[in-house]
PDB file of C-alpha atoms in Angstrom:
ATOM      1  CA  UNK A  21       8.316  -5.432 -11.633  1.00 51.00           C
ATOM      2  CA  UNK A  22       9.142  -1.882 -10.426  1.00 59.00           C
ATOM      3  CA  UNK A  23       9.199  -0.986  -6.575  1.00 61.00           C
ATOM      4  CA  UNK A  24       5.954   1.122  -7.733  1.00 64.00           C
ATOM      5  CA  UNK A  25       4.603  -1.103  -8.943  1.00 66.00           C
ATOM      6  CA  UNK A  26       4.517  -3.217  -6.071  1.00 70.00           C
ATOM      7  CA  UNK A  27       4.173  -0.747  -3.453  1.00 72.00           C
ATOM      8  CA  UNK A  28       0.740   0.335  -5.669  1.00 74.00           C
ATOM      9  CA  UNK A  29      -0.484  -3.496  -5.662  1.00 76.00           C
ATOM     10  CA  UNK A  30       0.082  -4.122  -2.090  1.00 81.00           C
ATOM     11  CA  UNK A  31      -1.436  -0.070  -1.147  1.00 82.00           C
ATOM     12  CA  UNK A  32      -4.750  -1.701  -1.315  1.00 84.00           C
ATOM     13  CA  UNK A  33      -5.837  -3.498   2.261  1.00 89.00           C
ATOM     14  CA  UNK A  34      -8.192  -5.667  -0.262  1.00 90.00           C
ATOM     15  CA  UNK A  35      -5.195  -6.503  -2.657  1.00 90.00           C
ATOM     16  CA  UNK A  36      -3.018  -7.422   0.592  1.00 91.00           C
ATOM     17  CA  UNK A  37      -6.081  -9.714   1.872  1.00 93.00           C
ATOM     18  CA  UNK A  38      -6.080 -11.613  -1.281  1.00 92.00           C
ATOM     19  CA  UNK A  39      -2.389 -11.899  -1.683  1.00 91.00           C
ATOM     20  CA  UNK A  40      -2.437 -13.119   2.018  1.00 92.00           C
ATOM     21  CA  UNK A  41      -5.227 -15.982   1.268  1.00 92.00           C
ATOM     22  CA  UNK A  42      -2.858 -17.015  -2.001  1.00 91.00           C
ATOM     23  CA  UNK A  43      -0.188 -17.009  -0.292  1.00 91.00           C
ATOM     24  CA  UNK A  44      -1.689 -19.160   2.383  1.00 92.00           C
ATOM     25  CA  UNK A  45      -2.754 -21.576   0.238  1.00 90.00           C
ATOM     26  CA  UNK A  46      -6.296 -20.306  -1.859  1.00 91.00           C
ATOM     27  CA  UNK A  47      -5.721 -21.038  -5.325  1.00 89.00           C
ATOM     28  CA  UNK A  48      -8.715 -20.083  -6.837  1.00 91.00           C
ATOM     29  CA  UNK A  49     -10.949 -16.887  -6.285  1.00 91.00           C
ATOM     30  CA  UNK A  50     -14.188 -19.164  -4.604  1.00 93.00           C
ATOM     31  CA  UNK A  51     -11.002 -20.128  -1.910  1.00 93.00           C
ATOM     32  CA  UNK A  52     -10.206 -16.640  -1.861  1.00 92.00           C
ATOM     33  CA  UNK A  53     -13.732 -15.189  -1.399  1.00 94.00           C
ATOM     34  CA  UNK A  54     -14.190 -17.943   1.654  1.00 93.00           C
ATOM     35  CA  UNK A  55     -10.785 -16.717   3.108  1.00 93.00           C
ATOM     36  CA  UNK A  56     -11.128 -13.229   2.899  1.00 93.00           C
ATOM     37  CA  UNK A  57     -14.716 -12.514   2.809  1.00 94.00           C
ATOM     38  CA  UNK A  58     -14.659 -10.032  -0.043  1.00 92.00           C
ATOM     39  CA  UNK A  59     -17.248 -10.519  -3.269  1.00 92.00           C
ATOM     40  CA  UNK A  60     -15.844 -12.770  -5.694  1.00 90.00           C
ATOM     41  CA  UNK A  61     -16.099  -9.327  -7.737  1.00 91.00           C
ATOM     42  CA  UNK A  62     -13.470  -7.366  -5.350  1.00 89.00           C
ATOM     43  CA  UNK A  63     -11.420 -10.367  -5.306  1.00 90.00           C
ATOM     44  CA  UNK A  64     -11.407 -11.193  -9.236  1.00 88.00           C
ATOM     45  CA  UNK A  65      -9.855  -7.405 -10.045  1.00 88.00           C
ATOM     46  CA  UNK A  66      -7.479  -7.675  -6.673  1.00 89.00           C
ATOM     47  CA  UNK A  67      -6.284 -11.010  -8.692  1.00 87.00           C
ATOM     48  CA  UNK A  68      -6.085  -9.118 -11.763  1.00 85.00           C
ATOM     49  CA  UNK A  69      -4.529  -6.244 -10.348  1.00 84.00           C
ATOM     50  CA  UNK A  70      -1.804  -8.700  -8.653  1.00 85.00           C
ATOM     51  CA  UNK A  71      -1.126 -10.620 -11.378  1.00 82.00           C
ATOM     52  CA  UNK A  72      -0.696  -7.695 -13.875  1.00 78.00           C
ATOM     53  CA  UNK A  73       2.086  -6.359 -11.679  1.00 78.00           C
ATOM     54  CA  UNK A  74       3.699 -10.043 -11.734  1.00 79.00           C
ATOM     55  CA  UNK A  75       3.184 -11.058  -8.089  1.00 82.00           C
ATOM     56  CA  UNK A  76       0.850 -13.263  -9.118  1.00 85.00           C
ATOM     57  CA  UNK A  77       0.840 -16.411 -12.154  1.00 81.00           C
ATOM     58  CA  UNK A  78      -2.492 -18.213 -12.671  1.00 73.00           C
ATOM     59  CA  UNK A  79      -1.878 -21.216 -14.183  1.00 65.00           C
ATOM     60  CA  UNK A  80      -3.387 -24.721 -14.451  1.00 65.00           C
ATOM     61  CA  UNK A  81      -2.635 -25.401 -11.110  1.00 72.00           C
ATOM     62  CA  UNK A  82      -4.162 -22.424 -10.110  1.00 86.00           C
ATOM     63  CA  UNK A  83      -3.278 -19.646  -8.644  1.00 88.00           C
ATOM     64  CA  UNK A  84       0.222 -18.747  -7.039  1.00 87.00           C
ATOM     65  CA  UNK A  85       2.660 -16.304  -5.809  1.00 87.00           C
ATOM     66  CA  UNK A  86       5.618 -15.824  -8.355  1.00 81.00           C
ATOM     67  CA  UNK A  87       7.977 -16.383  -5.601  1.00 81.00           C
ATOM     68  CA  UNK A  88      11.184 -15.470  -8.249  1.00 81.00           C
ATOM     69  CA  UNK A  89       9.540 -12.412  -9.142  1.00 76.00           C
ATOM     70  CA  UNK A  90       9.648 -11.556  -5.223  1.00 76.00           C
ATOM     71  CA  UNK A  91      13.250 -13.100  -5.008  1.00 78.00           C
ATOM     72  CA  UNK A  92      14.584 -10.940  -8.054  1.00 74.00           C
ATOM     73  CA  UNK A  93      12.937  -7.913  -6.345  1.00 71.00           C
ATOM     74  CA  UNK A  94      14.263  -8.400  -2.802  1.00 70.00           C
ATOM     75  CA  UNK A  95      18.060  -9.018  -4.499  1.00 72.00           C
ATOM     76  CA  UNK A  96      17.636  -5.553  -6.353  1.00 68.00           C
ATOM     77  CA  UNK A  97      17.433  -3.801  -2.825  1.00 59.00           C
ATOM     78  CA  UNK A  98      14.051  -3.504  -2.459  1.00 51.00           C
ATOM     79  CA  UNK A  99      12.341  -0.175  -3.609  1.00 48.00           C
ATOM     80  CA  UNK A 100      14.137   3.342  -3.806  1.00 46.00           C
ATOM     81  CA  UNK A 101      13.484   5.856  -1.081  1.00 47.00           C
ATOM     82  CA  UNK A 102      10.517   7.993  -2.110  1.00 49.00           C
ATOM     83  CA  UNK A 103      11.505  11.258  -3.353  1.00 49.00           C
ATOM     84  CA  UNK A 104      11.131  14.237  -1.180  1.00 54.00           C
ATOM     85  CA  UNK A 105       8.137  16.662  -2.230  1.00 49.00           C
ATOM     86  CA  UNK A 106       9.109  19.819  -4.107  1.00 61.00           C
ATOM     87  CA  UNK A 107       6.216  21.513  -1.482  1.00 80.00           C
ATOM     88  CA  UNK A 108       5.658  19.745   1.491  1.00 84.00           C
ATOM     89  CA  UNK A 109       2.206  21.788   1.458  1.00 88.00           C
ATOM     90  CA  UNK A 110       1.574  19.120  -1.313  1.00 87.00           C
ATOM     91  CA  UNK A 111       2.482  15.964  -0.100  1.00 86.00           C
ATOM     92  CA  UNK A 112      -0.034  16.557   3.156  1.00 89.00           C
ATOM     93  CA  UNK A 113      -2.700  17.394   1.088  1.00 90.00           C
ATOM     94  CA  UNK A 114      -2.673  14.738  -0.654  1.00 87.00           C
ATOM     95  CA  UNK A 115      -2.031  12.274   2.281  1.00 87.00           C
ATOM     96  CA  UNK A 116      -5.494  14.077   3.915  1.00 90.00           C
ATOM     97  CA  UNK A 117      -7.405  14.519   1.338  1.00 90.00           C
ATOM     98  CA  UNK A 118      -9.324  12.313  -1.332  1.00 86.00           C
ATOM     99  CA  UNK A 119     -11.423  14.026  -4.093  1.00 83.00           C
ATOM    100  CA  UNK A 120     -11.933  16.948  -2.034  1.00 84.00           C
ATOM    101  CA  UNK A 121     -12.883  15.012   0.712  1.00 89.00           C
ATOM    102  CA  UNK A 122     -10.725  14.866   4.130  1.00 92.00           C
ATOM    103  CA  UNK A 123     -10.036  11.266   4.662  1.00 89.00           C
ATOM    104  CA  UNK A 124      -9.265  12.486   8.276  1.00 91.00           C
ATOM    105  CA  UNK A 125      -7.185  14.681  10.401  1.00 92.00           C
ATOM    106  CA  UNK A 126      -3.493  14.408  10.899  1.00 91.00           C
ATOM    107  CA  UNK A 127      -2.590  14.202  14.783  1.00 90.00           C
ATOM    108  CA  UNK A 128       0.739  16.842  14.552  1.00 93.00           C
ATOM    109  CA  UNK A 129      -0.422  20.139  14.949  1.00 93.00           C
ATOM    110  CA  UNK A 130       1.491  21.444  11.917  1.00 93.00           C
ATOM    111  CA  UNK A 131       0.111  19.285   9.701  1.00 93.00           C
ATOM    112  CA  UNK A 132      -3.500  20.121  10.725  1.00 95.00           C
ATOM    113  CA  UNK A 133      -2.918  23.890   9.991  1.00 96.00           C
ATOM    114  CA  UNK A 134      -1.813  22.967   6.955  1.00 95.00           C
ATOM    115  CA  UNK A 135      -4.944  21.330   5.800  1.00 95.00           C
ATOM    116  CA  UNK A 136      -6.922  23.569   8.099  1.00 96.00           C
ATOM    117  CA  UNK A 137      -5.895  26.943   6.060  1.00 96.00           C
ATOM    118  CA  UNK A 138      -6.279  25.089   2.773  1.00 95.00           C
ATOM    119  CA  UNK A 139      -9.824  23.848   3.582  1.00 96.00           C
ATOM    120  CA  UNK A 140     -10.422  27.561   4.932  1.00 96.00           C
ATOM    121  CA  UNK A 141      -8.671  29.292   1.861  1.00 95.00           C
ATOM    122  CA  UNK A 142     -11.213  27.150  -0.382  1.00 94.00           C
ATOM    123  CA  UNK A 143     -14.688  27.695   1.525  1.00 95.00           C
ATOM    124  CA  UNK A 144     -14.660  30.854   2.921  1.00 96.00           C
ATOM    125  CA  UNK A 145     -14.298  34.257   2.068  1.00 95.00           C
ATOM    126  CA  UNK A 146     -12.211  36.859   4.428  1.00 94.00           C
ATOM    127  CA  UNK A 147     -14.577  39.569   5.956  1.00 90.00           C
ATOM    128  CA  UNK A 148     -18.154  37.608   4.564  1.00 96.00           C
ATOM    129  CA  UNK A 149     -20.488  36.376   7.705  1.00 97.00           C
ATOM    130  CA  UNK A 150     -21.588  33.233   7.452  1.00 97.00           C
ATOM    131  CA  UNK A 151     -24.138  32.094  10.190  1.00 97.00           C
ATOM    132  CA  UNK A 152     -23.619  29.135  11.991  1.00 96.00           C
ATOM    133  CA  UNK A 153     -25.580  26.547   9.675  1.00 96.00           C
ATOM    134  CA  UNK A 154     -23.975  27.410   6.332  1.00 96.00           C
ATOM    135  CA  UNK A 155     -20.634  27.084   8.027  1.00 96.00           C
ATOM    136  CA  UNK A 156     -21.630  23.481   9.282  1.00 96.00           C
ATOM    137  CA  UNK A 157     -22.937  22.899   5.519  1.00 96.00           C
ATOM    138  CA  UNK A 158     -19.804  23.779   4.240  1.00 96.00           C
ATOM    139  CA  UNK A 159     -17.878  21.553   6.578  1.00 96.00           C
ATOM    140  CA  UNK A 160     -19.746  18.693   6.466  1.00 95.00           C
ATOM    141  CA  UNK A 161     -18.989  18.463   2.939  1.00 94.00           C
ATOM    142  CA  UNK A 162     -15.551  18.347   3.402  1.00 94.00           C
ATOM    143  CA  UNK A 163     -15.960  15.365   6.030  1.00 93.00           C
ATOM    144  CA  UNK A 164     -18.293  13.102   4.083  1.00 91.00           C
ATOM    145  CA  UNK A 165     -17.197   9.619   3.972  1.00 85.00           C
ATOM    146  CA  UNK A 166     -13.779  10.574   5.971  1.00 86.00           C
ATOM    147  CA  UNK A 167     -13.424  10.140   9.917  1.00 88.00           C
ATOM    148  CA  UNK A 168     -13.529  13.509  11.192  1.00 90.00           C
ATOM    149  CA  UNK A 169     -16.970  15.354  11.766  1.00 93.00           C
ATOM    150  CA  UNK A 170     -17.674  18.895  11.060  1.00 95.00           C
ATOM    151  CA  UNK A 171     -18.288  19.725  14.156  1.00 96.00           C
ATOM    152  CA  UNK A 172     -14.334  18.563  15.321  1.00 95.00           C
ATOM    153  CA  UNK A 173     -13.003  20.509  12.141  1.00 96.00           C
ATOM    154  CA  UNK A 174     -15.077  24.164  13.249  1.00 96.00           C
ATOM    155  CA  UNK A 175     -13.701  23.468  16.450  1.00 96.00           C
ATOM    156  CA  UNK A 176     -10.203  23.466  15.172  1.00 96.00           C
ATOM    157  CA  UNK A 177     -10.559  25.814  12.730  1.00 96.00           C
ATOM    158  CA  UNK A 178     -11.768  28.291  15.816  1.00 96.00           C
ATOM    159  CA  UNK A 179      -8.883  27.248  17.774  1.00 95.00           C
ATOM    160  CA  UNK A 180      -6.560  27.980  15.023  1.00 96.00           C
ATOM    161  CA  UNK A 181      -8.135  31.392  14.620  1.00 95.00           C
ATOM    162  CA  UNK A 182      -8.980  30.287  11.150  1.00 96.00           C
ATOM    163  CA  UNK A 183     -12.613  31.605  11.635  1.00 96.00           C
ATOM    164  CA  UNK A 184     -13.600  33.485  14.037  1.00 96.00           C
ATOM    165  CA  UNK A 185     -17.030  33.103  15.955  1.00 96.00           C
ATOM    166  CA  UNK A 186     -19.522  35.482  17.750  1.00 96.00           C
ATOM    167  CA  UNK A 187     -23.055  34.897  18.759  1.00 95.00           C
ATOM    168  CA  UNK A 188     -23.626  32.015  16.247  1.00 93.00           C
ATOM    169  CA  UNK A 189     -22.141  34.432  13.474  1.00 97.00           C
ATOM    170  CA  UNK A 190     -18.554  32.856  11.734  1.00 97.00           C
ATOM    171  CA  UNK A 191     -16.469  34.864   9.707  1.00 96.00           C
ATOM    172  CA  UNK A 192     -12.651  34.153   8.067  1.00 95.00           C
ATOM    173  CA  UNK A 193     -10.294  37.928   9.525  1.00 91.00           C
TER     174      UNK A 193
END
């Protein structure tokens, strides 16, 4: 098992949940449905996923943590330190964003003008007045199914001097 490999099985909060109930003692997926809550459809591929990676065996008895798997892993020194990003620029986008959608905002300040000037770059164009509506419409794409609002992000992108705003009227200088 690489340290990928494992860091991607255990990325998942549903993959942790069900390696949590198996290692607490569930050894089939109705025990690990009752234990976790999840649909015995979420927990059949979180099995699957864990067991393709090796962290898991399912076996007559059931199934079980591969405890030498974990053993052989923790003697090779655990996973390597992540390589740095060729462009940092990079590495926040893709922590913030998921298929074009902003999972939510980072707290540093240099972080959020980052993604700030990359969601700007990619909805609006420089000199073009948008009125206050289409702005919102183009935002709230951007926010759908993350944790920020669009109404947070204008502000932000305001107070960055992103966009710039008079009487309703928003425009990228």
């Amino acid at each position: 098992m690489s340290a990928q490999a494992l860091a991607g099985a255990l990325a998942d909060e549903r993959r942790r949940a069900v390696f949590a109930a198996i290692v607490l003692g569930a050894g089939d997926i109705p025990a690990v449905v009752s234990r976790t809550g999840l649909s015995a459809r979420d927990a059949a591929t979180a099995v699957r996923r864990l067991t393709d990676v090796g962290v898991l065996t399912g076996d007559g008895a059931g199934l079980r943590v591969d405890g030498e798997r974990l053993r052989d892993f923790a003697r090779a020194g655990g996973p390597p330190a992540p390589a740095p990003s060729a462009d940092p620029r990079e590495t926040i986008l893709r922590t913030f964003l998921r298929d074009g959608t902003l999972t939510r905002l980072p707290a540093q300040r240099g972080r959020r003008r980052v993604l700030l000037e990359h969601i700007t770059e990619r909805s609006f164009e420089p000199g073009v007045r948008y009125p206050e509506r289409a702005v919102d419409d183009v935002l709230r794409r951007w926010c759908e199914g993350g944790e920020a609002d669009h109404v947070t992000l204008r502000r932000y992108l305001i107070d960055d001097l992103l966009l710039t705003r008079e009487h309703g009227v928003y425009w990228r200088p």
